Amino acid sequence: DGGITQSPKYLFRKEGQNVTLSCEQNLNHDAMYWYRQDPGQGLRLIYYSQIVNDFQKGDIAEGYSVSREKKESFPLTVTSAQKNPTAFYLCASSTRIELFFGSGTQLSVL
Amino acid sequence: GQQVMQIPQYQHVQEGEDFTTYCNSSTTLSNIQWYKQRPGGHPVFLIQLVKSGEVKKQKRLTFQFGEAKKNSSLHITATQTTDVGTYFCAASNSGYALNFGKGTSLLVTP
């Protein structure tokens, strides 16, 4: 079954802790993305990667980091520098037209 | 990134009524996409519009791209409870990264 898998579905972060959200795709897409969704704010772009070993900052990259060591994987680390991390995080991959989204990770702060 | 403004933020209709959401940009767009997110779900691609003045239909949904390629609309005829969700427009000037509007949340009462 082709698609995008995000894990975990729910994640809790303690003060000062870094956490990593997983995103894996088997669609053979070159491009992958991370978006943050807050209620009433739509989707805001955090990072994107057009090809392995390359990625670019989006509009709200501060406090986040990514890696793209494999075509299938694009993990997002929410660092302790991100002071307001509570949000719904969506990973996506893309043909040159549409985005395919994973089912998301809800991150909350303890 | 490319800014798109979407109105209204919320819309509550009776089943059978029509619904329209609008997406506006201050600059010319190369294309525009529409996505639907059901409550608790992830965004799903509906359509892409590319040409000036383009009109596309999907059953009860009609999508339009303005002549100046600065605005777009999604119209649903005779809403059903299955239409409930948030509708997003998204645009990019070029390249891979899409910027999303804040979305219009549609509630349909039976």
Coordinates of C-alpha atoms in Angstrom, one line a residue:
Chain A
D1 CA 0.0 0.0 0.0
G2 CA 1.7 3.2 -1.1
G3 CA 1.6 6.3 1.0
I4 CA 3.1 8.4 3.6
T5 CA 3.5 7.2 7.2
Q6 CA 4.0 9.5 10.1
S7 CA 4.8 8.4 13.6
P8 CA 4.0 8.7 16.3
K9 CA 0.4 9.9 16.1
Y10 CA 0.6 11.7 19.4
L11 CA 3.8 13.0 21.1
F12 CA 4.5 14.8 24.3
R13 CA 7.5 17.0 24.9
K14 CA 9.0 18.0 28.2
E15 CA 10.6 21.3 28.8
G16 CA 14.1 21.6 27.2
Q17 CA 13.7 18.3 25.3
N18 CA 14.3 17.7 21.6
V19 CA 11.8 15.4 19.9
T20 CA 11.9 13.8 16.5
L21 CA 8.9 13.2 14.3
S22 CA 9.2 10.5 11.7
C23 CA 8.0 10.7 8.1
E24 CA 8.4 7.8 5.6
Q25 CA 7.1 7.6 2.0
N26 CA 7.1 4.7 -0.5
L27 CA 5.7 6.8 -3.4
N28 CA 9.2 7.3 -4.9
H29 CA 8.7 11.1 -4.7
D30 CA 11.7 13.3 -4.8
A31 CA 10.1 16.2 -2.9
M32 CA 9.1 16.1 0.7
Y33 CA 7.7 18.8 3.1
W34 CA 6.9 19.6 6.7
Y35 CA 3.9 21.8 7.6
R36 CA 2.7 23.0 10.9
Q37 CA -1.0 23.4 11.5
D38 CA -2.5 25.5 14.3
P39 CA -6.3 26.1 14.7
G40 CA -7.4 28.8 12.4
Q41 CA -3.9 29.4 10.9
G42 CA -3.9 27.1 8.0
L43 CA -0.8 25.2 7.1
R44 CA 2.6 26.9 7.5
L45 CA 5.7 25.6 5.7
I46 CA 8.6 24.6 8.0
Y47 CA 11.1 22.9 5.7
Y48 CA 11.1 21.2 2.4
S49 CA 13.5 19.0 0.4
Q50 CA 13.6 18.6 -3.3
I51 CA 16.2 15.9 -3.4
V52 CA 18.3 13.7 -1.1
N53 CA 20.9 15.5 1.0
D54 CA 19.3 18.9 0.2
F55 CA 16.7 20.9 2.0
Q56 CA 15.5 24.5 2.3
K57 CA 13.9 26.5 5.1
G58 CA 10.3 27.4 4.9
D59 CA 8.5 30.4 6.5
I60 CA 8.8 29.1 10.1
A61 CA 12.0 27.1 10.3
E62 CA 13.3 28.6 13.5
G63 CA 13.5 26.0 16.3
Y64 CA 13.3 23.1 13.9
S65 CA 15.8 20.9 12.0
V66 CA 15.5 18.2 9.3
S67 CA 17.7 15.7 7.5
R68 CA 17.2 14.0 4.2
E69 CA 19.7 11.1 4.1
K70 CA 17.4 8.8 2.2
K71 CA 14.8 9.5 -0.5
E72 CA 12.1 7.7 1.6
S73 CA 12.7 9.5 4.9
F74 CA 12.4 13.1 6.0
P75 CA 12.5 13.3 9.9
L76 CA 11.7 16.6 11.7
T77 CA 13.3 17.5 15.0
V78 CA 11.6 20.0 17.2
T79 CA 14.3 21.5 19.3
S80 CA 14.1 23.1 22.7
A81 CA 14.6 26.4 20.9
Q82 CA 11.0 26.1 19.6
K83 CA 9.1 27.8 22.5
N84 CA 5.6 27.1 21.2
P85 CA 5.7 23.6 19.7
T86 CA 2.2 22.5 20.4
A87 CA 0.6 21.9 17.0
F88 CA -0.4 19.4 14.5
Y89 CA 2.5 18.5 12.2
L90 CA 1.9 17.3 8.7
C91 CA 4.5 15.7 6.4
A92 CA 3.9 15.5 2.6
S93 CA 5.5 14.4 -0.5
S94 CA 4.9 15.5 -4.0
T95 CA 4.8 14.8 -7.7
R96 CA 5.2 18.1 -9.5
I97 CA 1.6 18.7 -9.0
E98 CA -0.2 17.6 -5.9
L99 CA 0.9 17.1 -2.4
F100 CA 0.2 13.7 -0.6
F101 CA -0.1 14.1 3.1
G102 CA 0.5 11.8 6.0
S103 CA -2.0 11.4 8.8
G104 CA -0.1 13.8 11.0
T105 CA 1.5 14.0 14.5
Q106 CA -0.1 16.0 17.3
L107 CA 2.7 17.4 19.5
S108 CA 1.9 18.7 22.9
V109 CA 4.0 20.1 25.7
L110 CA 3.9 18.6 29.2
Chain B
G1 CA 6.3 32.9 0.5
Q2 CA 3.4 33.6 -1.8
Q3 CA 0.5 34.9 0.3
V4 CA -3.0 33.8 -0.4
M5 CA -6.0 35.2 1.6
Q6 CA -9.0 33.1 2.0
I7 CA -12.6 34.1 3.0
P8 CA -14.7 33.4 4.8
Q9 CA -13.0 31.7 7.7
Y10 CA -16.2 29.8 8.7
Q11 CA -19.5 29.0 6.9
H12 CA -22.5 27.2 8.4
V13 CA -25.2 26.2 5.9
Q14 CA -28.3 24.0 5.9
E15 CA -28.0 20.9 3.8
G16 CA -29.0 21.7 0.3
E17 CA -27.8 25.2 0.3
D18 CA -24.9 26.4 -1.8
F19 CA -21.4 27.3 -0.5
T20 CA -18.6 29.4 -1.9
T21 CA -15.1 30.1 -0.7
Y22 CA -12.8 32.6 -2.2
C23 CA -9.0 32.8 -2.5
N24 CA -7.2 36.1 -3.3
S25 CA -3.6 37.1 -4.0
S26 CA -2.0 40.5 -4.5
T27 CA 0.3 39.0 -7.1
T28 CA -0.2 36.9 -10.2
L29 CA -0.2 33.2 -9.5
S30 CA 1.3 30.6 -11.8
N31 CA -1.3 28.1 -10.6
I32 CA -3.6 27.4 -7.7
Q33 CA -4.6 24.2 -5.9
W34 CA -7.5 23.3 -3.7
Y35 CA -7.4 20.8 -0.8
K36 CA -10.1 19.4 1.5
Q37 CA -9.4 18.4 5.1
R38 CA -12.1 16.4 6.9
P39 CA -12.3 16.9 10.7
G40 CA -9.5 14.9 12.3
G41 CA -8.0 14.1 9.0
H42 CA -5.3 15.3 6.7
P43 CA -5.6 17.6 3.6
V44 CA -6.5 15.8 0.4
F45 CA -5.8 17.2 -3.1
L46 CA -8.9 18.2 -5.0
I47 CA -7.7 20.1 -8.1
Q48 CA -5.2 22.3 -9.8
L49 CA -6.0 25.3 -12.0
V50 CA -3.4 26.7 -14.3
K51 CA -5.0 28.8 -17.1
S52 CA -6.4 32.3 -16.9
G53 CA -10.2 32.1 -16.6
E54 CA -10.2 28.3 -16.2
V55 CA -13.3 26.6 -14.9
K56 CA -13.3 23.0 -13.8
K57 CA -16.2 20.9 -12.4
Q58 CA -16.1 17.8 -10.2
K59 CA -19.7 16.7 -9.6
R60 CA -21.2 19.4 -7.4
L61 CA -17.9 21.3 -7.0
T62 CA -17.0 24.1 -9.4
F63 CA -13.5 25.6 -9.4
Q64 CA -12.7 28.9 -11.1
F65 CA -9.4 30.7 -11.7
G66 CA -9.7 34.4 -12.3
E67 CA -8.8 36.1 -15.6
A68 CA -5.9 38.0 -13.9
K69 CA -4.8 34.8 -12.1
K70 CA -5.0 36.6 -8.8
N71 CA -8.1 34.9 -7.4
S72 CA -9.9 31.6 -7.3
S73 CA -13.1 30.2 -6.0
L74 CA -14.7 26.9 -5.0
H75 CA -18.4 26.6 -5.2
I76 CA -20.4 23.7 -3.9
T77 CA -23.9 23.3 -5.2
A78 CA -26.6 21.7 -2.9
T79 CA -24.3 20.9 0.0
Q80 CA -24.4 17.5 1.7
T81 CA -23.2 16.5 5.2
T82 CA -20.3 14.7 3.5
D83 CA -19.0 18.2 2.4
V84 CA -18.1 19.1 6.0
G85 CA -14.5 20.0 6.4
T86 CA -12.0 22.7 5.8
Y87 CA -11.2 23.8 2.3
F88 CA -7.8 25.3 1.6
C89 CA -6.4 27.0 -1.5
A90 CA -2.6 26.8 -2.0
A91 CA -0.3 28.5 -4.5
S92 CA 3.3 28.8 -5.5
N93 CA 4.9 31.3 -7.9
S94 CA 7.3 28.6 -9.2
G95 CA 9.2 25.7 -7.8
Y96 CA 7.9 23.1 -5.4
A97 CA 6.8 24.7 -2.2
L98 CA 3.1 25.5 -1.8
N99 CA 1.8 28.2 0.5
F100 CA -1.6 27.6 1.9
G101 CA -4.4 30.0 2.8
K102 CA -5.9 29.8 6.3
G103 CA -8.8 27.8 5.0
T104 CA -12.6 28.0 5.1
S105 CA -14.3 25.6 7.6
L106 CA -17.7 24.4 6.3
L107 CA -20.3 23.1 8.6
V108 CA -23.5 21.5 7.1
T109 CA -26.5 21.0 9.2
P110 CA -29.0 18.3 8.1

